Short mmCIF file of N, CA and C and ligand atoms in Angstrom, two decimals:
data_model
loop_
_atom_site.label_atom_id
_atom_site.label_comp_id
_atom_site.label_asym_id
_atom_site.label_seq_id
_atom_site.Cartn_x
_atom_site.Cartn_y
_atom_site.Cartn_z
N MET A 1 2.37 4.94 22.53
CA MET A 1 1.94 4.86 21.13
C MET A 1 0.54 5.43 20.99
N ALA A 2 0.25 5.91 19.81
CA ALA A 2 -1.05 6.56 19.60
C ALA A 2 -1.59 6.18 18.23
N VAL A 3 -2.92 6.08 18.17
CA VAL A 3 -3.59 5.92 16.88
C VAL A 3 -3.87 7.32 16.35
N LEU A 4 -3.35 7.61 15.17
CA LEU A 4 -3.46 8.95 14.59
C LEU A 4 -4.66 9.02 13.66
N PRO A 5 -5.23 10.22 13.47
CA PRO A 5 -6.30 10.37 12.47
C PRO A 5 -5.74 10.17 11.06
N ILE A 6 -6.49 9.47 10.22
CA ILE A 6 -6.06 9.22 8.84
C ILE A 6 -6.75 10.25 7.93
N LEU A 7 -5.94 10.98 7.19
CA LEU A 7 -6.48 12.01 6.29
C LEU A 7 -7.33 11.35 5.21
N GLN A 8 -8.38 12.06 4.82
CA GLN A 8 -9.32 11.54 3.83
C GLN A 8 -9.23 12.34 2.53
N LEU A 9 -9.60 11.65 1.45
CA LEU A 9 -9.61 12.22 0.10
C LEU A 9 -10.09 13.67 0.10
N GLY A 10 -9.34 14.55 -0.52
CA GLY A 10 -9.69 15.96 -0.53
C GLY A 10 -8.79 16.78 0.38
N GLU A 11 -8.14 16.10 1.36
CA GLU A 11 -7.19 16.78 2.24
C GLU A 11 -5.96 17.14 1.39
N PRO A 12 -5.58 18.41 1.30
CA PRO A 12 -4.49 18.78 0.38
C PRO A 12 -3.17 18.06 0.63
N ARG A 13 -2.89 17.70 1.89
CA ARG A 13 -1.60 17.05 2.17
C ARG A 13 -1.47 15.69 1.48
N LEU A 14 -2.61 15.05 1.18
CA LEU A 14 -2.53 13.76 0.47
C LEU A 14 -2.01 13.92 -0.95
N ARG A 15 -2.03 15.16 -1.45
CA ARG A 15 -1.64 15.42 -2.84
C ARG A 15 -0.25 16.02 -2.97
N GLU A 16 0.47 16.10 -1.84
CA GLU A 16 1.81 16.68 -1.90
C GLU A 16 2.87 15.59 -2.07
N VAL A 17 4.03 16.00 -2.58
CA VAL A 17 5.17 15.09 -2.69
C VAL A 17 5.92 15.14 -1.37
N SER A 18 6.07 14.00 -0.74
CA SER A 18 6.74 13.95 0.56
C SER A 18 8.25 14.07 0.41
N LYS A 19 8.87 14.56 1.47
CA LYS A 19 10.32 14.79 1.46
C LYS A 19 11.08 13.53 1.87
N ALA A 20 12.27 13.37 1.28
CA ALA A 20 13.16 12.29 1.71
C ALA A 20 13.56 12.52 3.17
N VAL A 21 13.73 11.40 3.88
CA VAL A 21 14.13 11.46 5.29
C VAL A 21 15.65 11.54 5.36
N ASP A 22 16.14 12.48 6.17
CA ASP A 22 17.56 12.52 6.49
C ASP A 22 17.80 11.43 7.54
N PRO A 23 18.63 10.42 7.21
CA PRO A 23 18.81 9.31 8.17
C PRO A 23 19.23 9.77 9.56
N ALA A 24 19.90 10.92 9.64
CA ALA A 24 20.31 11.44 10.95
C ALA A 24 19.11 11.80 11.82
N GLU A 25 17.94 11.98 11.18
CA GLU A 25 16.74 12.34 11.94
C GLU A 25 15.94 11.11 12.40
N LEU A 26 16.35 9.92 11.97
CA LEU A 26 15.56 8.73 12.31
C LEU A 26 15.45 8.48 13.83
N PRO A 27 16.50 8.75 14.62
CA PRO A 27 16.30 8.52 16.07
C PRO A 27 15.12 9.31 16.63
N GLN A 28 14.88 10.52 16.12
CA GLN A 28 13.75 11.32 16.62
C GLN A 28 12.42 10.90 16.02
N LEU A 29 12.47 10.04 14.99
CA LEU A 29 11.23 9.64 14.31
C LEU A 29 10.71 8.28 14.78
N GLN A 30 11.39 7.66 15.74
CA GLN A 30 10.98 6.31 16.15
C GLN A 30 9.57 6.29 16.75
N GLY A 31 9.25 7.30 17.53
CA GLY A 31 7.91 7.37 18.12
C GLY A 31 6.85 7.54 17.05
N PHE A 32 7.15 8.37 16.06
CA PHE A 32 6.22 8.54 14.95
C PHE A 32 6.02 7.23 14.19
N ILE A 33 7.11 6.52 13.94
CA ILE A 33 7.01 5.25 13.20
C ILE A 33 6.16 4.24 14.00
N ASP A 34 6.33 4.21 15.31
CA ASP A 34 5.48 3.34 16.14
C ASP A 34 4.00 3.73 15.99
N ASP A 35 3.73 5.03 15.98
CA ASP A 35 2.34 5.50 15.83
C ASP A 35 1.78 5.13 14.45
N LEU A 36 2.63 5.24 13.42
CA LEU A 36 2.19 4.88 12.06
C LEU A 36 1.77 3.41 12.01
N ILE A 37 2.58 2.55 12.62
CA ILE A 37 2.29 1.11 12.65
C ILE A 37 1.00 0.85 13.45
N GLU A 38 0.91 1.52 14.61
CA GLU A 38 -0.28 1.34 15.46
C GLU A 38 -1.55 1.77 14.72
N THR A 39 -1.45 2.86 13.99
CA THR A 39 -2.60 3.39 13.25
C THR A 39 -3.00 2.43 12.12
N MET A 40 -1.99 1.89 11.41
CA MET A 40 -2.26 0.92 10.35
C MET A 40 -2.97 -0.31 10.92
N LYS A 41 -2.50 -0.79 12.05
CA LYS A 41 -3.10 -2.00 12.65
C LYS A 41 -4.52 -1.73 13.12
N ALA A 42 -4.73 -0.57 13.75
CA ALA A 42 -6.05 -0.23 14.28
C ALA A 42 -7.09 -0.15 13.16
N ALA A 43 -6.63 0.24 11.95
CA ALA A 43 -7.55 0.40 10.82
C ALA A 43 -7.58 -0.84 9.93
N ASN A 44 -6.88 -1.92 10.34
CA ASN A 44 -6.78 -3.13 9.53
C ASN A 44 -6.20 -2.84 8.14
N GLY A 45 -5.31 -1.88 8.04
CA GLY A 45 -4.68 -1.58 6.75
C GLY A 45 -3.62 -2.61 6.42
N ALA A 46 -3.40 -2.81 5.11
CA ALA A 46 -2.28 -3.63 4.64
C ALA A 46 -1.02 -2.78 4.57
N GLY A 47 -1.21 -1.48 4.57
CA GLY A 47 -0.08 -0.56 4.55
C GLY A 47 -0.58 0.82 4.93
N LEU A 48 0.36 1.67 5.31
CA LEU A 48 0.00 3.06 5.61
C LEU A 48 1.24 3.92 5.36
N ALA A 49 1.03 5.04 4.69
CA ALA A 49 2.13 5.93 4.35
C ALA A 49 2.05 7.18 5.23
N ALA A 50 3.21 7.73 5.58
CA ALA A 50 3.26 8.86 6.50
C ALA A 50 2.36 10.02 6.08
N PRO A 51 2.31 10.39 4.79
CA PRO A 51 1.42 11.51 4.44
C PRO A 51 -0.05 11.24 4.76
N GLN A 52 -0.45 9.97 4.86
CA GLN A 52 -1.84 9.67 5.21
C GLN A 52 -2.18 10.09 6.63
N VAL A 53 -1.16 10.29 7.46
CA VAL A 53 -1.42 10.84 8.80
C VAL A 53 -0.85 12.24 8.91
N GLY A 54 -0.58 12.86 7.76
CA GLY A 54 -0.24 14.28 7.74
C GLY A 54 1.23 14.61 7.89
N THR A 55 2.09 13.60 7.85
CA THR A 55 3.54 13.83 7.96
C THR A 55 4.16 13.61 6.59
N LEU A 56 4.67 14.69 6.00
CA LEU A 56 5.09 14.61 4.59
C LEU A 56 6.53 14.15 4.47
N LEU A 57 6.76 12.93 4.94
CA LEU A 57 8.07 12.28 4.86
C LEU A 57 7.91 10.94 4.15
N ARG A 58 9.01 10.51 3.46
CA ARG A 58 8.94 9.29 2.66
C ARG A 58 9.17 8.06 3.56
N ILE A 59 8.10 7.75 4.28
CA ILE A 59 8.09 6.60 5.19
C ILE A 59 6.77 5.87 4.99
N CYS A 60 6.82 4.55 4.88
CA CYS A 60 5.56 3.81 4.96
C CYS A 60 5.78 2.46 5.58
N ALA A 61 4.69 1.90 6.06
CA ALA A 61 4.70 0.58 6.68
C ALA A 61 3.78 -0.32 5.87
N VAL A 62 4.19 -1.59 5.76
CA VAL A 62 3.36 -2.61 5.11
C VAL A 62 3.32 -3.82 6.04
N HIS A 63 2.14 -4.38 6.19
CA HIS A 63 2.00 -5.59 7.01
C HIS A 63 0.71 -6.30 6.60
N VAL A 64 0.86 -7.54 6.17
CA VAL A 64 -0.32 -8.34 5.86
C VAL A 64 -0.25 -9.61 6.70
N GLN A 65 -1.21 -9.74 7.60
CA GLN A 65 -1.29 -10.95 8.43
C GLN A 65 -2.76 -11.34 8.53
N ASP A 66 -3.19 -12.22 7.63
CA ASP A 66 -4.59 -12.66 7.62
C ASP A 66 -5.52 -11.45 7.67
N ASN A 67 -5.33 -10.54 6.73
CA ASN A 67 -6.01 -9.24 6.77
C ASN A 67 -7.49 -9.35 6.42
N PRO A 68 -8.38 -8.88 7.33
CA PRO A 68 -9.82 -9.03 7.05
C PRO A 68 -10.31 -8.14 5.89
N ARG A 69 -9.59 -7.02 5.62
CA ARG A 69 -9.99 -6.17 4.48
C ARG A 69 -9.60 -6.82 3.15
N TYR A 70 -8.51 -7.62 3.20
CA TYR A 70 -7.98 -8.22 1.96
C TYR A 70 -7.69 -9.70 2.23
N PRO A 71 -8.74 -10.51 2.40
CA PRO A 71 -8.52 -11.90 2.84
C PRO A 71 -7.78 -12.76 1.82
N TYR A 72 -7.69 -12.29 0.58
CA TYR A 72 -7.02 -13.06 -0.48
C TYR A 72 -5.55 -12.68 -0.62
N LYS A 73 -5.09 -11.73 0.20
CA LYS A 73 -3.73 -11.22 0.03
C LYS A 73 -2.75 -12.06 0.84
N PRO A 74 -1.67 -12.53 0.20
CA PRO A 74 -0.71 -13.34 0.96
C PRO A 74 -0.07 -12.53 2.10
N ASN A 75 0.27 -13.23 3.17
CA ASN A 75 0.88 -12.56 4.31
C ASN A 75 2.25 -11.99 3.95
N PHE A 76 2.57 -10.87 4.59
CA PHE A 76 3.88 -10.25 4.41
C PHE A 76 4.27 -9.63 5.75
N PRO A 77 5.50 -9.88 6.21
CA PRO A 77 5.86 -9.43 7.56
C PRO A 77 5.88 -7.91 7.67
N LEU A 78 5.68 -7.42 8.87
CA LEU A 78 5.71 -5.97 9.12
C LEU A 78 7.06 -5.41 8.66
N THR A 79 6.98 -4.45 7.74
CA THR A 79 8.19 -3.85 7.18
C THR A 79 8.00 -2.34 7.10
N VAL A 80 8.98 -1.61 7.58
CA VAL A 80 8.97 -0.15 7.46
C VAL A 80 9.95 0.23 6.36
N PHE A 81 9.48 1.04 5.43
CA PHE A 81 10.30 1.50 4.32
C PHE A 81 10.55 3.00 4.49
N VAL A 82 11.81 3.37 4.50
CA VAL A 82 12.20 4.78 4.54
C VAL A 82 12.89 5.10 3.21
N ASN A 83 12.46 6.15 2.57
CA ASN A 83 13.00 6.57 1.26
C ASN A 83 13.01 5.42 0.24
N PRO A 84 11.89 4.72 0.07
CA PRO A 84 11.90 3.57 -0.85
C PRO A 84 12.03 4.00 -2.31
N VAL A 85 12.76 3.19 -3.05
CA VAL A 85 12.89 3.36 -4.50
C VAL A 85 12.48 2.03 -5.13
N ILE A 86 11.52 2.10 -6.03
CA ILE A 86 11.00 0.88 -6.63
C ILE A 86 11.56 0.72 -8.04
N THR A 87 11.94 -0.52 -8.37
CA THR A 87 12.41 -0.85 -9.71
C THR A 87 11.52 -1.95 -10.26
N VAL A 88 10.95 -1.70 -11.42
CA VAL A 88 10.09 -2.71 -12.05
C VAL A 88 10.98 -3.74 -12.74
N LEU A 89 10.77 -5.03 -12.43
CA LEU A 89 11.63 -6.09 -12.95
C LEU A 89 11.02 -6.84 -14.11
N SER A 90 9.75 -6.59 -14.39
CA SER A 90 9.08 -7.27 -15.50
C SER A 90 7.93 -6.39 -15.96
N ASP A 91 7.62 -6.46 -17.26
CA ASP A 91 6.50 -5.68 -17.80
C ASP A 91 5.15 -6.24 -17.39
N ALA A 92 5.12 -7.41 -16.81
CA ALA A 92 3.84 -8.08 -16.53
C ALA A 92 3.01 -7.26 -15.55
N THR A 93 1.76 -7.04 -15.89
CA THR A 93 0.83 -6.36 -14.99
C THR A 93 -0.43 -7.22 -14.84
N GLU A 94 -1.15 -6.95 -13.76
CA GLU A 94 -2.46 -7.57 -13.56
C GLU A 94 -3.42 -6.49 -13.06
N SER A 95 -4.69 -6.69 -13.36
CA SER A 95 -5.73 -5.79 -12.89
C SER A 95 -6.22 -6.30 -11.54
N VAL A 96 -6.09 -5.44 -10.52
CA VAL A 96 -6.50 -5.84 -9.17
C VAL A 96 -7.40 -4.77 -8.55
N PHE A 97 -8.35 -5.23 -7.75
CA PHE A 97 -9.17 -4.29 -6.98
C PHE A 97 -8.35 -3.74 -5.82
N GLU A 98 -8.39 -2.42 -5.65
CA GLU A 98 -7.73 -1.80 -4.51
C GLU A 98 -8.74 -0.97 -3.73
N GLY A 99 -8.35 -0.72 -2.48
CA GLY A 99 -9.05 0.23 -1.65
C GLY A 99 -7.98 1.01 -0.90
N CYS A 100 -8.38 1.98 -0.11
CA CYS A 100 -7.41 2.82 0.57
C CYS A 100 -8.04 3.41 1.82
N LEU A 101 -7.29 3.45 2.90
CA LEU A 101 -7.82 4.01 4.14
C LEU A 101 -8.11 5.50 4.02
N SER A 102 -7.56 6.16 2.99
CA SER A 102 -7.82 7.59 2.78
C SER A 102 -8.95 7.83 1.78
N VAL A 103 -9.53 6.74 1.26
CA VAL A 103 -10.62 6.87 0.27
C VAL A 103 -11.79 6.05 0.81
N PRO A 104 -12.70 6.69 1.54
CA PRO A 104 -13.74 5.93 2.22
C PRO A 104 -14.70 5.22 1.27
N ASP A 105 -14.93 3.96 1.59
CA ASP A 105 -15.98 3.17 0.94
C ASP A 105 -15.91 3.14 -0.59
N LEU A 106 -14.72 2.99 -1.12
CA LEU A 106 -14.59 2.91 -2.57
C LEU A 106 -13.49 1.91 -2.93
N ARG A 107 -13.78 1.09 -3.91
CA ARG A 107 -12.76 0.21 -4.48
C ARG A 107 -12.81 0.36 -5.99
N GLY A 108 -11.73 -0.03 -6.63
CA GLY A 108 -11.70 0.04 -8.09
C GLY A 108 -10.51 -0.74 -8.60
N ARG A 109 -10.55 -1.03 -9.89
CA ARG A 109 -9.49 -1.85 -10.49
C ARG A 109 -8.33 -0.99 -11.00
N VAL A 110 -7.14 -1.46 -10.67
CA VAL A 110 -5.90 -0.77 -11.02
C VAL A 110 -4.95 -1.80 -11.64
N ASP A 111 -4.22 -1.40 -12.67
CA ASP A 111 -3.18 -2.28 -13.21
C ASP A 111 -1.89 -2.05 -12.44
N ARG A 112 -1.32 -3.13 -11.94
CA ARG A 112 -0.07 -3.02 -11.17
C ARG A 112 0.98 -3.98 -11.72
N PHE A 113 2.21 -3.53 -11.68
CA PHE A 113 3.32 -4.43 -12.02
C PHE A 113 3.40 -5.55 -11.00
N MET A 114 3.78 -6.72 -11.46
CA MET A 114 3.73 -7.91 -10.63
C MET A 114 5.10 -8.40 -10.17
N HIS A 115 6.15 -7.71 -10.56
CA HIS A 115 7.49 -8.14 -10.13
C HIS A 115 8.35 -6.88 -9.96
N VAL A 116 8.67 -6.58 -8.74
CA VAL A 116 9.41 -5.34 -8.45
C VAL A 116 10.49 -5.61 -7.41
N ARG A 117 11.46 -4.72 -7.40
CA ARG A 117 12.45 -4.70 -6.31
C ARG A 117 12.32 -3.35 -5.61
N VAL A 118 12.45 -3.36 -4.31
CA VAL A 118 12.43 -2.12 -3.55
C VAL A 118 13.76 -2.00 -2.80
N ASP A 119 14.40 -0.85 -2.96
CA ASP A 119 15.58 -0.51 -2.18
C ASP A 119 15.17 0.61 -1.23
N ALA A 120 15.46 0.43 0.03
CA ALA A 120 15.01 1.40 1.04
C ALA A 120 15.94 1.35 2.23
N LEU A 121 15.68 2.24 3.19
CA LEU A 121 16.32 2.16 4.50
C LEU A 121 15.29 1.57 5.47
N ASP A 122 15.79 0.82 6.45
CA ASP A 122 14.86 0.38 7.50
C ASP A 122 14.69 1.53 8.50
N ARG A 123 13.90 1.31 9.56
CA ARG A 123 13.55 2.41 10.47
C ARG A 123 14.75 2.94 11.24
N HIS A 124 15.86 2.19 11.20
CA HIS A 124 17.08 2.64 11.86
C HIS A 124 18.13 3.14 10.88
N GLY A 125 17.75 3.20 9.58
CA GLY A 125 18.66 3.77 8.58
C GLY A 125 19.52 2.76 7.86
N LYS A 126 19.30 1.48 8.13
CA LYS A 126 20.10 0.45 7.47
C LYS A 126 19.50 0.12 6.10
N PRO A 127 20.31 0.14 5.04
CA PRO A 127 19.77 -0.17 3.71
C PRO A 127 19.35 -1.63 3.60
N PHE A 128 18.26 -1.87 2.88
CA PHE A 128 17.85 -3.25 2.58
C PHE A 128 17.13 -3.24 1.24
N SER A 129 17.01 -4.43 0.67
CA SER A 129 16.27 -4.61 -0.58
C SER A 129 15.29 -5.75 -0.39
N VAL A 130 14.16 -5.64 -1.06
CA VAL A 130 13.20 -6.74 -1.07
C VAL A 130 12.66 -6.88 -2.49
N THR A 131 12.59 -8.11 -2.94
CA THR A 131 12.02 -8.40 -4.25
C THR A 131 10.64 -9.00 -4.01
N ALA A 132 9.66 -8.52 -4.75
CA ALA A 132 8.29 -8.99 -4.51
C ALA A 132 7.61 -9.34 -5.82
N LYS A 133 6.83 -10.41 -5.77
CA LYS A 133 6.02 -10.82 -6.91
C LYS A 133 4.56 -10.90 -6.50
N GLY A 134 3.67 -10.65 -7.44
CA GLY A 134 2.25 -10.84 -7.19
C GLY A 134 1.61 -9.67 -6.47
N LEU A 135 0.58 -9.97 -5.67
CA LEU A 135 -0.25 -8.92 -5.08
C LEU A 135 0.52 -7.98 -4.16
N ILE A 136 1.53 -8.51 -3.46
CA ILE A 136 2.26 -7.64 -2.54
C ILE A 136 3.07 -6.59 -3.32
N ALA A 137 3.48 -6.94 -4.54
CA ALA A 137 4.15 -5.95 -5.40
C ALA A 137 3.20 -4.78 -5.67
N GLY A 138 1.94 -5.08 -5.88
CA GLY A 138 0.93 -4.04 -6.07
C GLY A 138 0.73 -3.20 -4.82
N THR A 139 0.76 -3.85 -3.66
CA THR A 139 0.64 -3.11 -2.39
C THR A 139 1.77 -2.10 -2.25
N PHE A 140 2.99 -2.51 -2.59
CA PHE A 140 4.12 -1.57 -2.51
C PHE A 140 3.88 -0.37 -3.43
N GLN A 141 3.42 -0.64 -4.66
CA GLN A 141 3.20 0.47 -5.59
C GLN A 141 2.14 1.43 -5.04
N HIS A 142 1.08 0.85 -4.44
CA HIS A 142 0.02 1.69 -3.86
C HIS A 142 0.59 2.58 -2.75
N GLU A 143 1.35 1.97 -1.83
CA GLU A 143 1.88 2.75 -0.69
C GLU A 143 2.87 3.81 -1.16
N PHE A 144 3.74 3.44 -2.07
CA PHE A 144 4.78 4.40 -2.50
C PHE A 144 4.15 5.52 -3.33
N ASP A 145 3.06 5.25 -4.02
CA ASP A 145 2.34 6.33 -4.72
C ASP A 145 1.93 7.43 -3.74
N HIS A 146 1.54 7.04 -2.52
CA HIS A 146 1.15 8.06 -1.53
C HIS A 146 2.28 9.06 -1.29
N LEU A 147 3.52 8.61 -1.40
CA LEU A 147 4.67 9.50 -1.13
C LEU A 147 4.83 10.54 -2.23
N ASP A 148 4.20 10.27 -3.37
CA ASP A 148 4.23 11.22 -4.49
C ASP A 148 2.89 11.92 -4.68
N GLY A 149 2.01 11.82 -3.70
CA GLY A 149 0.74 12.52 -3.77
C GLY A 149 -0.28 11.86 -4.68
N LEU A 150 -0.08 10.58 -4.96
CA LEU A 150 -1.01 9.86 -5.84
C LEU A 150 -1.85 8.89 -5.04
N LEU A 151 -3.10 8.71 -5.46
CA LEU A 151 -4.02 7.77 -4.83
C LEU A 151 -4.46 6.74 -5.87
N PHE A 152 -4.96 5.60 -5.39
CA PHE A 152 -5.32 4.56 -6.36
C PHE A 152 -6.37 5.04 -7.36
N VAL A 153 -7.22 6.00 -6.92
CA VAL A 153 -8.27 6.50 -7.83
C VAL A 153 -7.65 7.12 -9.09
N ASP A 154 -6.43 7.64 -8.97
CA ASP A 154 -5.74 8.22 -10.14
C ASP A 154 -5.32 7.15 -11.14
N ARG A 155 -5.20 5.92 -10.67
CA ARG A 155 -4.70 4.81 -11.49
C ARG A 155 -5.82 3.97 -12.09
N VAL A 156 -7.05 4.22 -11.67
CA VAL A 156 -8.17 3.43 -12.19
C VAL A 156 -8.44 3.87 -13.63
N THR A 157 -8.27 2.95 -14.57
CA THR A 157 -8.43 3.33 -15.98
C THR A 157 -9.86 3.14 -16.46
N ASP A 158 -10.61 2.26 -15.80
CA ASP A 158 -12.01 2.05 -16.18
C ASP A 158 -12.88 2.45 -14.99
N SER A 159 -13.47 3.64 -15.07
CA SER A 159 -14.23 4.15 -13.93
C SER A 159 -15.47 3.31 -13.64
N LYS A 160 -15.85 2.44 -14.59
CA LYS A 160 -17.00 1.56 -14.33
C LYS A 160 -16.68 0.50 -13.29
N THR A 161 -15.40 0.35 -12.94
CA THR A 161 -15.06 -0.65 -11.93
C THR A 161 -15.18 -0.10 -10.51
N PHE A 162 -15.40 1.21 -10.35
CA PHE A 162 -15.57 1.75 -8.99
C PHE A 162 -16.79 1.11 -8.33
N CYS A 163 -16.62 0.75 -7.06
CA CYS A 163 -17.76 0.21 -6.32
C CYS A 163 -17.57 0.46 -4.84
N THR A 164 -18.66 0.46 -4.11
CA THR A 164 -18.59 0.55 -2.65
C THR A 164 -18.09 -0.79 -2.11
N TRP A 165 -17.67 -0.77 -0.85
CA TRP A 165 -17.21 -2.04 -0.26
C TRP A 165 -18.35 -3.04 -0.16
N ALA A 166 -19.54 -2.59 0.18
CA ALA A 166 -20.68 -3.51 0.27
C ALA A 166 -20.99 -4.12 -1.09
N ASN A 167 -20.92 -3.31 -2.13
CA ASN A 167 -21.20 -3.85 -3.46
C ASN A 167 -20.05 -4.68 -4.00
N PHE A 168 -18.84 -4.39 -3.56
CA PHE A 168 -17.74 -5.31 -3.88
C PHE A 168 -18.05 -6.69 -3.31
N ASP A 169 -18.43 -6.71 -2.03
CA ASP A 169 -18.75 -7.99 -1.40
C ASP A 169 -19.93 -8.67 -2.10
N ALA A 170 -20.95 -7.88 -2.45
CA ALA A 170 -22.18 -8.45 -3.01
C ALA A 170 -22.00 -8.95 -4.44
N PHE A 171 -21.22 -8.22 -5.24
CA PHE A 171 -21.22 -8.50 -6.68
C PHE A 171 -19.87 -8.91 -7.27
N HIS A 172 -18.78 -8.57 -6.63
CA HIS A 172 -17.47 -8.77 -7.27
C HIS A 172 -16.51 -9.66 -6.50
N LYS A 173 -16.77 -9.83 -5.20
CA LYS A 173 -15.78 -10.50 -4.37
C LYS A 173 -15.51 -11.95 -4.79
N PRO A 174 -16.54 -12.77 -4.99
CA PRO A 174 -16.24 -14.17 -5.29
C PRO A 174 -15.35 -14.33 -6.52
N ALA A 175 -15.67 -13.59 -7.59
CA ALA A 175 -14.86 -13.71 -8.82
C ALA A 175 -13.47 -13.16 -8.58
N PHE A 176 -13.37 -12.07 -7.83
CA PHE A 176 -12.04 -11.48 -7.63
C PHE A 176 -11.17 -12.35 -6.73
N VAL A 177 -11.77 -12.98 -5.75
CA VAL A 177 -10.99 -13.87 -4.89
C VAL A 177 -10.37 -14.99 -5.75
N GLU A 178 -11.15 -15.51 -6.68
CA GLU A 178 -10.60 -16.52 -7.62
C GLU A 178 -9.44 -15.94 -8.41
N GLU A 179 -9.63 -14.74 -8.94
CA GLU A 179 -8.56 -14.07 -9.70
C GLU A 179 -7.31 -13.88 -8.83
N ALA A 180 -7.54 -13.45 -7.61
CA ALA A 180 -6.41 -13.15 -6.72
C ALA A 180 -5.61 -14.41 -6.42
N PHE A 181 -6.31 -15.52 -6.18
CA PHE A 181 -5.58 -16.76 -5.93
C PHE A 181 -4.82 -17.21 -7.18
N ALA A 182 -5.41 -16.98 -8.35
CA ALA A 182 -4.73 -17.33 -9.61
C ALA A 182 -3.48 -16.47 -9.79
N ILE A 183 -3.60 -15.19 -9.46
CA ILE A 183 -2.43 -14.30 -9.56
C ILE A 183 -1.33 -14.77 -8.62
N THR A 184 -1.73 -15.11 -7.41
CA THR A 184 -0.74 -15.56 -6.42
C THR A 184 -0.03 -16.83 -6.92
N ALA A 185 -0.79 -17.74 -7.52
CA ALA A 185 -0.18 -18.98 -8.05
C ALA A 185 0.73 -18.67 -9.23
N LYS A 186 0.28 -17.74 -10.09
CA LYS A 186 1.03 -17.43 -11.32
C LYS A 186 2.39 -16.81 -11.03
N TYR A 187 2.46 -16.00 -9.98
CA TYR A 187 3.70 -15.26 -9.70
C TYR A 187 4.46 -15.83 -8.51
N ARG A 188 4.14 -17.06 -8.16
CA ARG A 188 4.87 -17.69 -7.06
C ARG A 188 6.32 -17.90 -7.50
N ASP A 189 7.23 -17.73 -6.57
CA ASP A 189 8.67 -17.92 -6.90
C ASP A 189 8.96 -19.39 -7.22
NI1 LIG B 1 -3.75 3.94 0.38
#
């Protein structure tokens, strides 16, 4: 397994639409998927999409386990999504601070749907569905946006909310942690 370099904002591949994976090719992609997961873990990411490491295929990994970058985010088991399709199940949205491993030292507020279903293939090509509420639903939207060449900065509607990570910690974190816990309580099953 290898930790891969993560492309940074301005790299043209981050702006391309990734191709659907032919399930017949998944046996040859297992090593890549292991590297994607390893890279996400090494960077303390909550998720990582294949185009972020320069592979323009519709694959991403999500894993939240007591994440130090997002300490308010509920845990979610390691899941690999191949060719994910997201369906919004409710109009409800919340404004949440996001960051991205491809956007150095910047956070900003994005409105995300709070109840979604995802239909995808697992890393071996088996179809599965997952329904998500709350902050993890937003994480899925963030990761799947990468597959369409979109970054969270494109979704920030109020540019005054942009801040560095240090200034997030200094000025916004305590209030947002309260908001995040309220969101988690509000959308609990
Ligand atoms: Ni990202």
